[in-house]
CSV table of C-alpha atoms and ligand atoms in Angstrom, one decimal:
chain,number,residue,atom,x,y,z
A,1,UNK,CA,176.1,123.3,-75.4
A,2,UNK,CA,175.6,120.0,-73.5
A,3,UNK,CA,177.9,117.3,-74.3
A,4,UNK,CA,174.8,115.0,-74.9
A,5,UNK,CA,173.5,117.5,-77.5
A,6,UNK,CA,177.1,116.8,-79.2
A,7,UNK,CA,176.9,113.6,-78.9
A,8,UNK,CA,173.4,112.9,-80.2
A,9,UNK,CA,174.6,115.3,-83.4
A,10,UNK,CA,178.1,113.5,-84.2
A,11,UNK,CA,175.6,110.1,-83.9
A,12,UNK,CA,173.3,111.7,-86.4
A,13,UNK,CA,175.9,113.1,-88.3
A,14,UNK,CA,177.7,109.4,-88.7
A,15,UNK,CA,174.8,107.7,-89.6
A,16,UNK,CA,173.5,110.4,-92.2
A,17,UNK,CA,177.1,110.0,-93.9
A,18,UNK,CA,177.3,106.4,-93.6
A,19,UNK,CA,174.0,105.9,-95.5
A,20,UNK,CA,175.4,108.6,-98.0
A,21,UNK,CA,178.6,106.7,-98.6
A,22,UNK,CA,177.0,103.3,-99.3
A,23,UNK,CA,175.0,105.3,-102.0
A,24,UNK,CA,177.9,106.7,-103.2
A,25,UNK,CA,180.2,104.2,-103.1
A,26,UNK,CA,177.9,100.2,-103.4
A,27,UNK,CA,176.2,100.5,-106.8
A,28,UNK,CA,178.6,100.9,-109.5
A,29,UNK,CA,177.6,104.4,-110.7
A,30,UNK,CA,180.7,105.3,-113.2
A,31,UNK,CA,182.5,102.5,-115.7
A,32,UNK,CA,186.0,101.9,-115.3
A,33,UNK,CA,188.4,104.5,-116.3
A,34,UNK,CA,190.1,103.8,-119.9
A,35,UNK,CA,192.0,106.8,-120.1
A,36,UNK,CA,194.1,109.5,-118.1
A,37,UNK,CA,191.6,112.0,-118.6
A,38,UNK,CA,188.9,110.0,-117.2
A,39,UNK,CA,190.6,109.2,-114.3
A,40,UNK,CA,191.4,112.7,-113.9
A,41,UNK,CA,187.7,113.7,-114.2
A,42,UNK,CA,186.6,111.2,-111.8
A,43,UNK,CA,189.1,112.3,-109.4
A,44,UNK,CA,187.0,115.6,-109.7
A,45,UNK,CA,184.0,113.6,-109.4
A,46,UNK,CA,184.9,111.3,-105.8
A,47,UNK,CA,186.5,115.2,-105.1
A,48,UNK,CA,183.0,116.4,-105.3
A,49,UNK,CA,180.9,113.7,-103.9
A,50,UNK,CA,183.1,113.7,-100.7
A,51,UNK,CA,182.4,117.2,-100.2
A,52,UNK,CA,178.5,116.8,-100.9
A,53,UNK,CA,178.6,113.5,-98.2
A,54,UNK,CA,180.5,115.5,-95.1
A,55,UNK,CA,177.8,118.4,-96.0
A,56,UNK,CA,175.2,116.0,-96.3
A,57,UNK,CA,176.1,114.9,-92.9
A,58,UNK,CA,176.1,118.4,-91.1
A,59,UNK,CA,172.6,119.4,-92.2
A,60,UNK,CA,171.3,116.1,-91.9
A,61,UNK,CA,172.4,115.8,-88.1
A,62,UNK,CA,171.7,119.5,-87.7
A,63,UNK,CA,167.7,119.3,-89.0
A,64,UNK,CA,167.1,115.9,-87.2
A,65,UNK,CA,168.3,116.7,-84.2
A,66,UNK,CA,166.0,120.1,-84.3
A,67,UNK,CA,162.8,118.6,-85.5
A,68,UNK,CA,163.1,116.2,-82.0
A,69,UNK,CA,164.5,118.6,-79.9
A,70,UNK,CA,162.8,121.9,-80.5
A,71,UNK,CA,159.6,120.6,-81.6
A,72,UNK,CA,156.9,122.4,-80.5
A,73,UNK,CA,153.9,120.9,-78.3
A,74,UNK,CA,150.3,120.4,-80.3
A,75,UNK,CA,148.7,123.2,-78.1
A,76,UNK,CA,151.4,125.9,-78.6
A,77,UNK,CA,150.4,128.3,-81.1
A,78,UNK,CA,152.8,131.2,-79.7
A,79,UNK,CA,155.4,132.9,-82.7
A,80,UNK,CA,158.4,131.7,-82.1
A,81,UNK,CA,161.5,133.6,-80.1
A,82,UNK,CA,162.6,136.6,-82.3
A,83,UNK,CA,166.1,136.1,-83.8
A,84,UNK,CA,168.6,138.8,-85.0
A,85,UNK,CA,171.1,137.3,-86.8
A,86,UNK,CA,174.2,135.9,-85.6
A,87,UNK,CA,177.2,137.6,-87.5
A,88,UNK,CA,179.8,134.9,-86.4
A,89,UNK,CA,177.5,132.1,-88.0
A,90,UNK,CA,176.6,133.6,-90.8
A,91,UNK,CA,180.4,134.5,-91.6
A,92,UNK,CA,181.1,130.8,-90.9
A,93,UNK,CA,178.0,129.5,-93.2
A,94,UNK,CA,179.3,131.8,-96.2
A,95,UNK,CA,183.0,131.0,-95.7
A,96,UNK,CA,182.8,127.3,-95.4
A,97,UNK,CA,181.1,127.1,-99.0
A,98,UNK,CA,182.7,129.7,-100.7
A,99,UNK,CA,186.0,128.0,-99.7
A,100,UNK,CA,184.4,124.5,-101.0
A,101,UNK,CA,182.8,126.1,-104.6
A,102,UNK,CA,186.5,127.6,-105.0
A,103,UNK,CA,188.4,124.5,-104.3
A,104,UNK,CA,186.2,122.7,-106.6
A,105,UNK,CA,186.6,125.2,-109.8
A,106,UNK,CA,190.5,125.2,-108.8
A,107,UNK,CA,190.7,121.6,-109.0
A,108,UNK,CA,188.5,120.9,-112.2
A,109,UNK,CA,190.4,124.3,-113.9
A,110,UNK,CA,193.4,122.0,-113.2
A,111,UNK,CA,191.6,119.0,-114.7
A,112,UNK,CA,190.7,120.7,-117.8
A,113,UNK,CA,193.5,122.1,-119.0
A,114,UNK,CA,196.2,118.8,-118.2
A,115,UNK,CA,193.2,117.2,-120.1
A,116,UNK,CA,193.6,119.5,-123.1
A,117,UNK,CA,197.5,119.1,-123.4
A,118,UNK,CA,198.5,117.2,-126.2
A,119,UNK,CA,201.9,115.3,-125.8
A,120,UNK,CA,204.6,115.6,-128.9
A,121,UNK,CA,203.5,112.6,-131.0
A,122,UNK,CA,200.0,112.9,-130.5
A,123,UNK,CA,197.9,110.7,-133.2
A,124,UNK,CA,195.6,112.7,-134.9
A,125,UNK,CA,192.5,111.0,-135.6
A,126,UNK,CA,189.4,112.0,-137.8
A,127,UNK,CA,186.3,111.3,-136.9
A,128,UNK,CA,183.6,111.3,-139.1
A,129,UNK,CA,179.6,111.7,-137.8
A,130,UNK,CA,176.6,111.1,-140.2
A,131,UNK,CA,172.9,109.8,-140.0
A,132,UNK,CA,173.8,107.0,-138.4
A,133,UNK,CA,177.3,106.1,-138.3
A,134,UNK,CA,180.6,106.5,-137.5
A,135,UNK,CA,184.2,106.9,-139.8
A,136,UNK,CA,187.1,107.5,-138.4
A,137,UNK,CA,190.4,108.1,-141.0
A,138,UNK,CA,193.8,108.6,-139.8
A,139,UNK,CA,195.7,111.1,-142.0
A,140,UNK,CA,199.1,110.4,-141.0
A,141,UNK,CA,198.5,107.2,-142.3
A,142,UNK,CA,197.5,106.8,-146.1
A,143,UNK,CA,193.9,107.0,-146.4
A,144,UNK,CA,193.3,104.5,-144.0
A,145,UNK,CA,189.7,104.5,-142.6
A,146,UNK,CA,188.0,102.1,-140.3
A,147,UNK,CA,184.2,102.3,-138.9
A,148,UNK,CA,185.5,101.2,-135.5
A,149,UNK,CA,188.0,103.6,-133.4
A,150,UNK,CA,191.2,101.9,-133.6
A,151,UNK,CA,193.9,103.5,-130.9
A,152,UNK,CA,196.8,102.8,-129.1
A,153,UNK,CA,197.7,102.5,-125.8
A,154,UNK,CA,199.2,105.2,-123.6
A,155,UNK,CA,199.2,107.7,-126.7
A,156,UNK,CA,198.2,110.9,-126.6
A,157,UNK,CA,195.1,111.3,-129.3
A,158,UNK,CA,193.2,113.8,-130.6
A,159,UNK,CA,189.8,113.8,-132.2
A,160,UNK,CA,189.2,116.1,-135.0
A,161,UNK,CA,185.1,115.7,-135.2
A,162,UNK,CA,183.2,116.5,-138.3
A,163,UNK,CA,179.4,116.3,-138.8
A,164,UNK,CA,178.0,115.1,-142.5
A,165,UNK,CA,174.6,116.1,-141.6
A,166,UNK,CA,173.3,117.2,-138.3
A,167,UNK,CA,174.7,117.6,-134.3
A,168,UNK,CA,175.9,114.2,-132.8
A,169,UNK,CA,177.9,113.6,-129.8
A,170,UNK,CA,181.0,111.6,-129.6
A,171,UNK,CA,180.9,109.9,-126.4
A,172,UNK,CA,182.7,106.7,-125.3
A,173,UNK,CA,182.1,106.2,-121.0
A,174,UNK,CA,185.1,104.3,-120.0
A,175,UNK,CA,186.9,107.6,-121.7
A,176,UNK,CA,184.4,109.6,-120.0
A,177,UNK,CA,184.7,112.6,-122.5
A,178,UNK,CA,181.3,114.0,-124.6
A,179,UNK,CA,182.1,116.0,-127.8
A,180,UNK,CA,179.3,117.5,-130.2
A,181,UNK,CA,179.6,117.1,-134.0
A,182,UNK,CA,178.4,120.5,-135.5
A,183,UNK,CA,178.0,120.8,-139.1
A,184,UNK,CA,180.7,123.6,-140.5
A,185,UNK,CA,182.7,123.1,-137.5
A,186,UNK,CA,185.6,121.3,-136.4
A,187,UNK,CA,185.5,120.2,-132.6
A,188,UNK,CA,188.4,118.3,-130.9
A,189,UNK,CA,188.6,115.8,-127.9
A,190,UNK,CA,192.0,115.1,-126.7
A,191,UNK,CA,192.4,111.0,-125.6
A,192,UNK,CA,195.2,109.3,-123.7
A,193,UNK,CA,193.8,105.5,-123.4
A,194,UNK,CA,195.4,103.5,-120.5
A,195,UNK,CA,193.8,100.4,-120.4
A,196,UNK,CA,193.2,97.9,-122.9
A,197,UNK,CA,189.9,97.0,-124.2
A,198,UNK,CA,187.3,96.9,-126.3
A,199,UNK,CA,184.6,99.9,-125.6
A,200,UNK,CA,181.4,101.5,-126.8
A,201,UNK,CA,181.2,104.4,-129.3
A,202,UNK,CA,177.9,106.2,-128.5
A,203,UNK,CA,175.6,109.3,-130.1
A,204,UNK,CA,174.5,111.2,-127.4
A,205,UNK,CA,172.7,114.0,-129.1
A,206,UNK,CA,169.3,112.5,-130.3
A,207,UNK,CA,170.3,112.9,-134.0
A,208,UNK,CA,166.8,111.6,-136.0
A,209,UNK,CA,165.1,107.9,-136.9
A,210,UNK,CA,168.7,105.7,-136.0
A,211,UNK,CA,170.0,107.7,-133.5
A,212,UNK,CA,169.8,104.8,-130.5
A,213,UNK,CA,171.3,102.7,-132.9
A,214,UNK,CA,174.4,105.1,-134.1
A,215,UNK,CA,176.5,103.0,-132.3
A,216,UNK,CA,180.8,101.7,-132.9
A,217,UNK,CA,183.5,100.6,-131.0
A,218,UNK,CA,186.9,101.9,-129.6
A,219,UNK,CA,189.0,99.5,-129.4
A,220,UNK,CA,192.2,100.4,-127.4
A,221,UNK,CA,195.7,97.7,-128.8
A,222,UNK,CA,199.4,97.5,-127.9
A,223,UNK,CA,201.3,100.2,-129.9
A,224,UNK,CA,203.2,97.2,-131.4
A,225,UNK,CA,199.1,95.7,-132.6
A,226,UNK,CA,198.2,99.7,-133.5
A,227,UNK,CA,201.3,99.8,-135.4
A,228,UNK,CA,201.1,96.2,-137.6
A,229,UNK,CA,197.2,97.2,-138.3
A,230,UNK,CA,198.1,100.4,-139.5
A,231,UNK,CA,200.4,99.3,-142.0
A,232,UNK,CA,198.0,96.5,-142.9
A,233,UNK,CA,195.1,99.0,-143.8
A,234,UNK,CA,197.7,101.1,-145.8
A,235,UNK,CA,198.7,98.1,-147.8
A,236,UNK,CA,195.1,97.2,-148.1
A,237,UNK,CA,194.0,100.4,-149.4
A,238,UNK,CA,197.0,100.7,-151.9
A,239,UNK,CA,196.1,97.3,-153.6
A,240,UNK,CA,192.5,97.9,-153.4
A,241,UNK,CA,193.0,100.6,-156.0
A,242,UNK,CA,194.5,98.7,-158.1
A,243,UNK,CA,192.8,95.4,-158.4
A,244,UNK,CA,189.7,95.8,-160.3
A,245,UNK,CA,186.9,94.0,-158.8
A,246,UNK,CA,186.0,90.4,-159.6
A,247,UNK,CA,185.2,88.9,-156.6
A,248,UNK,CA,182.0,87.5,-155.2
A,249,UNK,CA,182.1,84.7,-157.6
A,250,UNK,CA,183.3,82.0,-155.2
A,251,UNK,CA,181.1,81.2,-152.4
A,252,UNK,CA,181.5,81.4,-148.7
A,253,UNK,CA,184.4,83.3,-148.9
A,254,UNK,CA,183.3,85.8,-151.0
A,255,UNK,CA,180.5,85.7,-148.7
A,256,UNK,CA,182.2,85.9,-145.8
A,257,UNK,CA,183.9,89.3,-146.6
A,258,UNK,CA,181.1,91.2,-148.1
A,259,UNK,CA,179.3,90.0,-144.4
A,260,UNK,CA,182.5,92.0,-142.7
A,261,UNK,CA,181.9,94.6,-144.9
A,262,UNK,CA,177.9,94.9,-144.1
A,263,UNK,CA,178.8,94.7,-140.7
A,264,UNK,CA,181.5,97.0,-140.4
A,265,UNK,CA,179.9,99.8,-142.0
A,266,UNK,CA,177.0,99.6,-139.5
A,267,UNK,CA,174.4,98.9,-142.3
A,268,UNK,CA,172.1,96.6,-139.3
A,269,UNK,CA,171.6,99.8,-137.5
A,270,UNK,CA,169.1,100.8,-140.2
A,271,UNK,CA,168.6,97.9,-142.0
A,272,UNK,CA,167.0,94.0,-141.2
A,273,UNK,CA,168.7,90.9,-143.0
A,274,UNK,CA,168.1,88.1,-142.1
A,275,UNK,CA,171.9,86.7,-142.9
A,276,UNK,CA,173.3,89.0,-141.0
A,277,UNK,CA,171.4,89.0,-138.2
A,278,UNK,CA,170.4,92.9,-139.0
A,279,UNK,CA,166.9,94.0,-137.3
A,280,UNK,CA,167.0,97.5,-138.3
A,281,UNK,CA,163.9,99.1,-139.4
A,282,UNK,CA,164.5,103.0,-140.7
A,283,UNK,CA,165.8,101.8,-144.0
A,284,UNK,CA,164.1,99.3,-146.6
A,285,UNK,CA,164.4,95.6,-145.6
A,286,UNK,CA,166.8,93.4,-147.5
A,287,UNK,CA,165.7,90.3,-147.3
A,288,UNK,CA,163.0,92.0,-149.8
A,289,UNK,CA,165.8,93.3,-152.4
A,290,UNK,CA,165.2,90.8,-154.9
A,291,UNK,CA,160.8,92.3,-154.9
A,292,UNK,CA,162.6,95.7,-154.8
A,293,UNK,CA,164.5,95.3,-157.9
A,294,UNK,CA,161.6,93.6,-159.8
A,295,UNK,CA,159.7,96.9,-158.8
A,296,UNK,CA,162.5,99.1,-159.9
A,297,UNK,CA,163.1,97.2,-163.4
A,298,UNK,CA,166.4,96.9,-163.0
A,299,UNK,CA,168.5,93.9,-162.6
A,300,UNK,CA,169.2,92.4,-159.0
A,301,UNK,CA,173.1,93.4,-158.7
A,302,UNK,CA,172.9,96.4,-160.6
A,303,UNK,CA,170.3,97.5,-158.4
A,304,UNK,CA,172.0,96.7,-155.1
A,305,UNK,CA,175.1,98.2,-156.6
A,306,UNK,CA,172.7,101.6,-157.6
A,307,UNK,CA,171.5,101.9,-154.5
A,308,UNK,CA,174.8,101.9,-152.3
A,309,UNK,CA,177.2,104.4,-153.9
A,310,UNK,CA,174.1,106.8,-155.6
A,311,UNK,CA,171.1,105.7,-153.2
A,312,UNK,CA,168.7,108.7,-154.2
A,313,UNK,CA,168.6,107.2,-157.9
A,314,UNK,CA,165.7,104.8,-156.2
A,315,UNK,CA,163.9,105.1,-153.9
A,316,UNK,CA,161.6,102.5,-152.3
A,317,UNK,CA,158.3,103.7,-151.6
A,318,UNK,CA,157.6,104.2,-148.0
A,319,UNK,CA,161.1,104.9,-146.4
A,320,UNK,CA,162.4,108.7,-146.6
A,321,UNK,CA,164.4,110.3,-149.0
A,322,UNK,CA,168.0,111.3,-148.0
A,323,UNK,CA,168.3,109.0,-145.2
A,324,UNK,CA,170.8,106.5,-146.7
A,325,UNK,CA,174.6,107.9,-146.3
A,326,UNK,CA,175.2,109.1,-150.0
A,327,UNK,CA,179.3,108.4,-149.5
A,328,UNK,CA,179.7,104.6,-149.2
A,329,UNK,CA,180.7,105.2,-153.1
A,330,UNK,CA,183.7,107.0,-151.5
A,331,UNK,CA,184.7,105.2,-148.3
A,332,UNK,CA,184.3,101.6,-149.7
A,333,UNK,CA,187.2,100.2,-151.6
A,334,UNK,CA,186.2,98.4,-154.6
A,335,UNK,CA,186.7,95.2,-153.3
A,336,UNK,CA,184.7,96.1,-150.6
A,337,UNK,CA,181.8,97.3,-152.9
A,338,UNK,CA,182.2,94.0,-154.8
A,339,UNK,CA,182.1,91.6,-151.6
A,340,UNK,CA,178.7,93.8,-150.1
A,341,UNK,CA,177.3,93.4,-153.3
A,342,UNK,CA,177.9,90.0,-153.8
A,343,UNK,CA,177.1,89.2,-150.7
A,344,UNK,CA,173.3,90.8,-150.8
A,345,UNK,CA,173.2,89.2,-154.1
A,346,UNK,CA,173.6,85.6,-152.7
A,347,UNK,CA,171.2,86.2,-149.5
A,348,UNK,CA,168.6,87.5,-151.6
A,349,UNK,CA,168.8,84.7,-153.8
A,350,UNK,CA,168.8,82.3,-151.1
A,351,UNK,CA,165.9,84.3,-149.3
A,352,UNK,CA,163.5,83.9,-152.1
A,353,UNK,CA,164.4,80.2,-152.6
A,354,UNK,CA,163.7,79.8,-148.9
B,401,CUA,CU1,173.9,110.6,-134.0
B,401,CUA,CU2,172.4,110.5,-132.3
């Protein structure tokens, strides 16, 4: 072979793999690791892509360089020379990718399985999937549940995933893990967060009417911050049982908490108020609660109280039966109850003034 012929293929070869770098590399294709496992997996990833590039590169230079060189002229219309095989190349061309495909499945078996090993305090974590929102309870803790995934740092975690209803998927990017929610099944995902932050809890598994909406948060603390809100919650939830509710009688405060409540518990992914800033459509619109209960006959708070902890009692015609999550009943302390219904009391009330 002529030295030119190298030459002009190592040129090729460059600029083929340059271009396929600055693909790779420019645009910001993957979010930024918040966990060991992600960074493991993305090691696999670059480990991949690198391989892909310098093979890239070689055919690239390879096919260029023929479709100039060897191209035939407009008046030939002879068959071209008859080839035999080359047993040296085609050893070479089998080898090389077999070694490659092998490499990779050795380095991502490795991935998999430090990914699946659960240190000795790991934080169990359960996580709760239903038309269209998210629980997660922590049972080492007492009865402490939170619709936002609290966790801390540089803990090993693991997900014990439950469905209510139908298959979702438990996916946050920066943790770069996907896990389905089967109904009757228990699936786990095993989470060692490294970086403080605040990160999106997505569905992944198109899961009916809300499902682009089915939406939470993971928010990664200090083991000191995990700690002090754990306690909190547990306090919380012990005197919550006891008080019995009378709140919502004071104003803004009152109002303030059943607000938290309202949006903690993801109610705007299905529902539009206008005091909340909610837009959701798939479930009846409660700015209209207070023409809803006229319809119904029943008294405004009673009604709003009805239709949260049993809300196939009434339903308003035109939205679907069944839709509504029948356990906020459960998951909602008292007070909590109490605040939400106060709260859609007053906002109602001020909606039909205004
Ligand atoms: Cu749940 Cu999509």
């Amino acid at each position: 072979m002529r030295r030119g012929s190298i030459l002009a293929l190592l040129g090729i070869g460059l600029v083929a793999g340059g271009v396929a770098a600055a693909v790779a590399i420019l645009p910001t294709w993957l979010p930024e690791p918040a966990s060991r496992e992600a960074g493991r997996i993305f090691f696999v990833f670059w480990f991949t892509i690198v391989i892909c590039i310098v093979i890239f590169s070689l055919v690239a230079a390879v096919m260029i360089y023929s479709i100039f060189k060897f191209r035939v002229r407009p008046d030939d219309h002879e068959d071209g020379p008859p080839i035999h095989g080359h047993t040296g190349l085609e050893i070479t061309w089998t080898l090389i990718p077999f070694v490659l495909v092998t490499s990779i499945a050795i380095v991502s078996a490795i991935v998999l399985s430090r990914n699946d090993a659960q240190a000795q305090d790991t934080l169990r974590v359960n996580v709760t999937a239903q038309q269209f929102l998210w629980t997660f309870s922590y049972p080492d803790a007492k009865n402490v549940t939170s619709p936002v995934l609290r966790l801390p740092e540089d803990r090993s975690v693991e997900l014990y995933i439950r469905s209510e209803d139908v298959i979702h998927s438990f996916w946050v990017p920066q943790f770069s893990q996907k896990e389905d929610t089967v109904p009757g099944l228990v699936t786990q995902l095993h989470i060692t967060p490294d970086r403080l932050g605040t990160f999106p809890v997505v569905c992944t598994e198109l899961c009916g009417l809300g499902h682009a909406l089915m939406r939470s948060q993971a928010i990664v603390m200090t083991p000191a911050a995990f700690e002090k809100w754990l306690h909190q919650q547990e306090k919380g939830s012990a005197g919550s049982s006891t008080t019995t509710g009378s709140s919502a009688t004071n104003g803004s405060s009152a109002s303030a908490a059943g607000l938290a409540v309202f949006k903690n518990n993801n109610c705007a992914s299905c529902h539009t108020l206008s005091a909340a800033n909610a837009t959701g459509t798939i479930g009846p619109d409660l700015d209209k609660l207070a023409s809803y209960a006229q319809q119904a006959h029943q008294p405004l708070a009673a009604f709003i109280h009805q239709s949260i902890v049993d809300p196939n009692a009434y339903i308003q015609s035109g939205y679907p039966k069944d839709l509504m999550p029948t356990n906020f009943g459960q998951s909602l302390t008292k007070t909590q109850l109490n605040a939400l219904v106060g709260f859609l009391v007053q906002s109602s009330q001020q909606s039909k003034k205004g």
